[in-house]
PDB file of C-alpha atoms in Angstrom:
ATOM      1  CA  GLY A   1     -77.444 -44.130  88.640  1.00 51.00           C
ATOM      2  CA  ILE A   2     -78.229 -44.525  84.969  1.00 62.00           C
ATOM      3  CA  HIS A   3     -79.070 -48.165  85.254  1.00 73.00           C
ATOM      4  CA  VAL A   4     -81.694 -47.516  88.008  1.00 74.00           C
ATOM      5  CA  ALA A   5     -82.935 -44.796  85.735  1.00 70.00           C
ATOM      6  CA  GLN A   6     -83.333 -47.151  82.663  1.00 76.00           C
ATOM      7  CA  ILE A   7     -85.123 -49.889  84.838  1.00 76.00           C
ATOM      8  CA  LEU A   8     -87.573 -47.319  86.192  1.00 76.00           C
ATOM      9  CA  ALA A   9     -88.167 -45.881  82.699  1.00 76.00           C
ATOM     10  CA  SER A  10     -88.803 -49.505  81.466  1.00 79.00           C
ATOM     11  CA  ALA A  11     -91.195 -50.160  84.527  1.00 78.00           C
ATOM     12  CA  VAL A  12     -93.126 -46.786  83.824  1.00 79.00           C
ATOM     13  CA  SER A  13     -93.363 -47.675  80.105  1.00 81.00           C
ATOM     14  CA  ILE A  14     -94.898 -51.065  80.727  1.00 82.00           C
ATOM     15  CA  GLU A  15     -97.493 -49.731  83.483  1.00 83.00           C
ATOM     16  CA  LEU A  16     -98.472 -46.982  80.942  1.00 81.00           C
ATOM     17  CA  ALA A  17     -98.947 -49.606  78.211  1.00 78.00           C
ATOM     18  CA  LEU A  18    -101.155 -51.796  80.463  1.00 78.00           C
ATOM     19  CA  VAL A  19    -103.156 -48.592  81.565  1.00 77.00           C
ATOM     20  CA  GLY A  20    -103.512 -47.588  77.862  1.00 75.00           C
ATOM     21  CA  PHE A  21    -104.721 -51.309  77.073  1.00 70.00           C
ATOM     22  CA  LEU A  22    -107.120 -51.179  79.961  1.00 70.00           C
ATOM     23  CA  TRP A  23    -108.480 -47.756  78.947  1.00 71.00           C
ATOM     24  CA  THR A  24    -108.987 -48.714  75.309  1.00 68.00           C
ATOM     25  CA  PHE A  25    -110.542 -52.050  76.413  1.00 67.00           C
ATOM     26  CA  PHE A  26    -113.046 -50.630  79.177  1.00 67.00           C
ATOM     27  CA  VAL A  27    -113.882 -47.130  77.949  1.00 74.00           C
ATOM     28  CA  PRO A  28    -115.069 -47.556  74.401  1.00 76.00           C
ATOM     29  CA  LEU A  29    -118.710 -48.819  75.538  1.00 83.00           C
ATOM     30  CA  VAL A  30    -119.068 -45.509  77.422  1.00 84.00           C
ATOM     31  CA  ALA A  31    -120.525 -43.594  74.555  1.00 82.00           C
ATOM     32  CA  PRO A  32    -122.952 -46.234  73.463  1.00 87.00           C
ATOM     33  CA  ILE A  33    -124.126 -46.515  77.130  1.00 88.00           C
ATOM     34  CA  VAL A  34    -124.399 -42.844  77.316  1.00 87.00           C
ATOM     35  CA  LEU A  35    -126.283 -42.776  74.034  1.00 85.00           C
ATOM     36  CA  PHE A  36    -128.617 -45.759  74.506  1.00 87.00           C
ATOM     37  CA  GLU A  37    -129.096 -45.871  78.161  1.00 90.00           C
ATOM     38  CA  GLY A  38    -128.956 -42.229  79.215  1.00 88.00           C
ATOM     39  CA  ILE A  39    -126.404 -42.825  82.051  1.00 90.00           C
ATOM     40  CA  GLY A  40    -124.070 -40.132  82.740  1.00 90.00           C
ATOM     41  CA  PRO A  41    -120.130 -40.570  82.125  1.00 85.00           C
ATOM     42  CA  VAL A  42    -119.106 -41.783  85.427  1.00 86.00           C
ATOM     43  CA  GLY A  43    -122.212 -44.342  85.710  1.00 91.00           C
ATOM     44  CA  ALA A  44    -121.546 -45.201  82.079  1.00 88.00           C
ATOM     45  CA  MET A  45    -117.765 -46.004  82.851  1.00 84.00           C
ATOM     46  CA  ARG A  46    -119.055 -48.365  85.688  1.00 87.00           C
ATOM     47  CA  ARG A  47    -121.676 -49.884  83.391  1.00 88.00           C
ATOM     48  CA  SER A  48    -119.075 -50.481  80.609  1.00 85.00           C
ATOM     49  CA  THR A  49    -116.696 -52.143  83.133  1.00 81.00           C
ATOM     50  CA  THR A  50    -119.570 -54.409  84.102  1.00 84.00           C
ATOM     51  CA  ILE A  51    -120.330 -55.384  80.689  1.00 83.00           C
ATOM     52  CA  ARG A  52    -116.801 -56.010  79.690  1.00 80.00           C
ATOM     53  CA  ARG A  53    -116.129 -58.232  82.670  1.00 78.00           C
ATOM     54  CA  ARG A  54    -118.917 -60.536  81.294  1.00 77.00           C
ATOM     55  CA  THR A  55    -117.637 -60.364  77.647  1.00 75.00           C
ATOM     56  CA  TRP A  56    -113.887 -59.928  78.218  1.00 70.00           C
ATOM     57  CA  VAL A  57    -113.002 -62.876  76.266  1.00 71.00           C
ATOM     58  CA  ASP A  58    -115.046 -61.762  73.096  1.00 71.00           C
ATOM     59  CA  GLY A  59    -113.951 -58.248  73.568  1.00 70.00           C
ATOM     60  CA  ILE A  60    -110.109 -58.995  73.838  1.00 72.00           C
ATOM     61  CA  SER A  61    -110.127 -61.435  70.838  1.00 79.00           C
ATOM     62  CA  GLY A  62    -112.150 -58.811  68.824  1.00 78.00           C
ATOM     63  CA  LEU A  63    -109.842 -56.124  69.629  1.00 77.00           C
ATOM     64  CA  VAL A  64    -106.730 -58.050  69.196  1.00 81.00           C
ATOM     65  CA  SER A  65    -107.958 -59.248  65.820  1.00 86.00           C
ATOM     66  CA  VAL A  66    -108.752 -55.588  64.690  1.00 86.00           C
ATOM     67  CA  TYR A  67    -105.352 -54.396  65.991  1.00 84.00           C
ATOM     68  CA  VAL A  68    -103.285 -56.958  64.497  1.00 88.00           C
ATOM     69  CA  MET A  69    -105.118 -56.839  61.131  1.00 93.00           C
ATOM     70  CA  PHE A  70    -104.588 -52.961  60.957  1.00 92.00           C
ATOM     71  CA  LEU A  71    -101.032 -53.345  62.170  1.00 90.00           C
ATOM     72  CA  LEU A  72    -100.063 -55.634  59.536  1.00 94.00           C
ATOM     73  CA  LEU A  73    -101.940 -53.554  56.929  1.00 95.00           C
ATOM     74  CA  GLY A  74    -100.101 -50.551  58.039  1.00 93.00           C
ATOM     75  CA  LEU A  75     -96.700 -52.123  57.983  1.00 94.00           C
ATOM     76  CA  LEU A  76     -97.189 -52.237  54.214  1.00 95.00           C
ATOM     77  CA  ALA A  77     -96.688 -48.301  54.237  1.00 95.00           C
ATOM     78  CA  VAL A  78     -93.065 -48.812  55.050  1.00 95.00           C
ATOM     79  CA  LEU A  79     -92.422 -50.371  51.686  1.00 96.00           C
ATOM     80  CA  PRO A  80     -92.557 -47.405  49.590  1.00 96.00           C
ATOM     81  CA  PRO A  81     -90.154 -45.354  51.606  1.00 95.00           C
ATOM     82  CA  LEU A  82     -87.691 -48.495  52.092  1.00 95.00           C
ATOM     83  CA  VAL A  83     -87.766 -49.040  48.289  1.00 96.00           C
ATOM     84  CA  GLY A  84     -87.326 -45.273  47.504  1.00 95.00           C
ATOM     85  CA  TYR A  85     -84.368 -45.276  49.916  1.00 95.00           C
ATOM     86  CA  ALA A  86     -82.892 -48.263  48.169  1.00 96.00           C
ATOM     87  CA  ILE A  87     -83.190 -46.947  44.715  1.00 96.00           C
ATOM     88  CA  ALA A  88     -82.558 -43.072  45.446  1.00 95.00           C
ATOM     89  CA  GLY A  89     -81.152 -42.658  48.898  1.00 94.00           C
ATOM     90  CA  PRO A  90     -82.762 -39.798  50.979  1.00 94.00           C
ATOM     91  CA  VAL A  91     -84.447 -38.244  48.068  1.00 95.00           C
ATOM     92  CA  GLY A  92     -86.198 -41.628  47.297  1.00 95.00           C
ATOM     93  CA  LEU A  93     -87.368 -41.887  50.985  1.00 94.00           C
ATOM     94  CA  ALA A  94     -88.875 -38.644  50.858  1.00 95.00           C
ATOM     95  CA  ILE A  95     -90.802 -39.491  47.631  1.00 96.00           C
ATOM     96  CA  GLY A  96     -91.877 -42.898  49.095  1.00 95.00           C
ATOM     97  CA  LEU A  97     -93.418 -41.041  51.984  1.00 95.00           C
ATOM     98  CA  ILE A  98     -96.019 -39.747  49.590  1.00 96.00           C
ATOM     99  CA  PRO A  99     -97.607 -43.153  48.667  1.00 96.00           C
ATOM    100  CA  ALA A 100     -97.274 -44.196  52.195  1.00 95.00           C
ATOM    101  CA  ALA A 101     -99.409 -41.312  53.486  1.00 95.00           C
ATOM    102  CA  VAL A 102    -101.945 -41.819  50.618  1.00 96.00           C
ATOM    103  CA  TYR A 103    -102.224 -45.369  51.881  1.00 95.00           C
ATOM    104  CA  LEU A 104    -102.197 -44.873  55.493  1.00 94.00           C
ATOM    105  CA  VAL A 105    -104.921 -42.118  55.780  1.00 95.00           C
ATOM    106  CA  PRO A 106    -107.895 -44.111  54.357  1.00 95.00           C
ATOM    107  CA  LEU A 107    -106.442 -47.180  56.209  1.00 95.00           C
ATOM    108  CA  PHE A 108    -106.784 -44.979  59.529  1.00 93.00           C
ATOM    109  CA  PHE A 109    -110.366 -44.237  58.826  1.00 93.00           C
ATOM    110  CA  VAL A 110    -111.256 -47.847  57.775  1.00 94.00           C
ATOM    111  CA  GLY A 111    -109.365 -48.893  60.889  1.00 91.00           C
ATOM    112  CA  THR A 112    -111.394 -46.580  63.331  1.00 88.00           C
ATOM    113  CA  THR A 113    -114.666 -47.379  61.738  1.00 89.00           C
ATOM    114  CA  THR A 114    -114.011 -51.102  62.177  1.00 89.00           C
ATOM    115  CA  LYS A 115    -113.199 -50.614  65.759  1.00 84.00           C
ATOM    116  CA  SER A 116    -116.340 -48.398  66.188  1.00 83.00           C
ATOM    117  CA  VAL A 117    -118.390 -51.164  64.598  1.00 85.00           C
ATOM    118  CA  LEU A 118    -116.732 -53.750  66.912  1.00 84.00           C
ATOM    119  CA  VAL A 119    -117.715 -51.660  70.118  1.00 82.00           C
ATOM    120  CA  ALA A 120    -121.347 -51.505  68.818  1.00 83.00           C
ATOM    121  CA  VAL A 121    -121.553 -55.337  68.508  1.00 83.00           C
ATOM    122  CA  VAL A 122    -119.648 -55.903  71.736  1.00 83.00           C
ATOM    123  CA  TYR A 123    -122.234 -53.304  73.390  1.00 84.00           C
ATOM    124  CA  ARG A 124    -125.345 -55.176  72.010  1.00 85.00           C
ATOM    125  CA  TYR A 125    -123.856 -58.607  72.861  1.00 84.00           C
ATOM    126  CA  GLY A 126    -122.991 -57.335  76.261  1.00 84.00           C
ATOM    127  CA  THR A 127    -126.293 -56.107  76.899  1.00 86.00           C
ATOM    128  CA  THR A 128    -128.752 -58.429  75.146  1.00 87.00           C
ATOM    129  CA  GLY A 129    -126.722 -61.683  74.683  1.00 83.00           C
ATOM    130  CA  GLU A 130    -127.247 -61.332  71.050  1.00 84.00           C
ATOM    131  CA  ILE A 131    -124.855 -60.977  68.008  1.00 80.00           C
ATOM    132  CA  PRO A 132    -126.465 -58.870  65.204  1.00 79.00           C
ATOM    133  CA  ARG A 133    -127.480 -61.087  62.403  1.00 80.00           C
ATOM    134  CA  GLU A 134    -125.074 -59.313  59.913  1.00 79.00           C
ATOM    135  CA  PHE A 135    -122.044 -60.324  62.268  1.00 75.00           C
ATOM    136  CA  GLN A 136    -123.189 -64.012  62.779  1.00 74.00           C
ATOM    137  CA  LYS A 137    -121.280 -66.628  60.849  1.00 70.00           C
ATOM    138  CA  PRO A 138    -123.020 -67.487  57.499  1.00 65.00           C
ATOM    139  CA  THR A 139    -124.988 -70.729  57.306  1.00 58.00           C
ATOM    140  CA  VAL A 140    -125.786 -72.910  54.471  1.00 54.00           C
ATOM    141  CA  PRO A 141    -129.475 -72.625  53.776  1.00 56.00           C
ATOM    142  CA  ALA A 142    -131.368 -75.899  54.121  1.00 52.00           C
ATOM    143  CA  SER A 143    -132.426 -75.918  50.438  1.00 52.00           C
ATOM    144  CA  ALA A 144    -128.537 -75.849  49.481  1.00 53.00           C
ATOM    145  CA  SER A 145    -127.848 -79.084  51.307  1.00 53.00           C
ATOM    146  CA  VAL A 146    -130.521 -80.918  49.620  1.00 52.00           C
ATOM    147  CA  PRO A 147    -129.344 -82.490  46.378  1.00 53.00           C
ATOM    148  CA  PRO A 148    -131.044 -81.027  43.206  1.00 53.00           C
ATOM    149  CA  SER A 149    -132.592 -84.303  42.111  1.00 56.00           C
ATOM    150  CA  ALA A 150    -134.459 -84.683  45.649  1.00 53.00           C
ATOM    151  CA  ARG A 151    -135.968 -81.219  45.343  1.00 51.00           C
ATOM    152  CA  GLU A 152    -139.619 -80.790  44.405  1.00 56.00           C
ATOM    153  CA  PRO A 153    -140.071 -79.445  40.994  1.00 54.00           C
TER     154      PRO A 153
END
């Protein structure tokens, strides 16, 4: 009885995680589509799915990069409570939660802002095929590749 319940719970957890990922991947473009294209929510979800199908590699790599970066940065918040616990036990743990919270609140806002910017860039790329100039890899200006001795005075 319990074994079957554990297997079912694991399967449901995996399915919910997959649904959550798909929702996170396909739905964020709905807001820019409604805003810029004037399509209703249901039509925007269909349009979002169409755009994501064309840009899924870029979208996944961007989302994974953002999530991994902020996950790793977020894991640093574990250090103050752990150090506090190691030094002073439960009281140190409680005291360590204060700097952890002070660190995590702005990190949350920076993370959500970064994800919003990524969504805007993916939307633009998916609808125009262009990456905004500000997000393109920096290039070396032609004048920088010419040795100073070869430049005109």
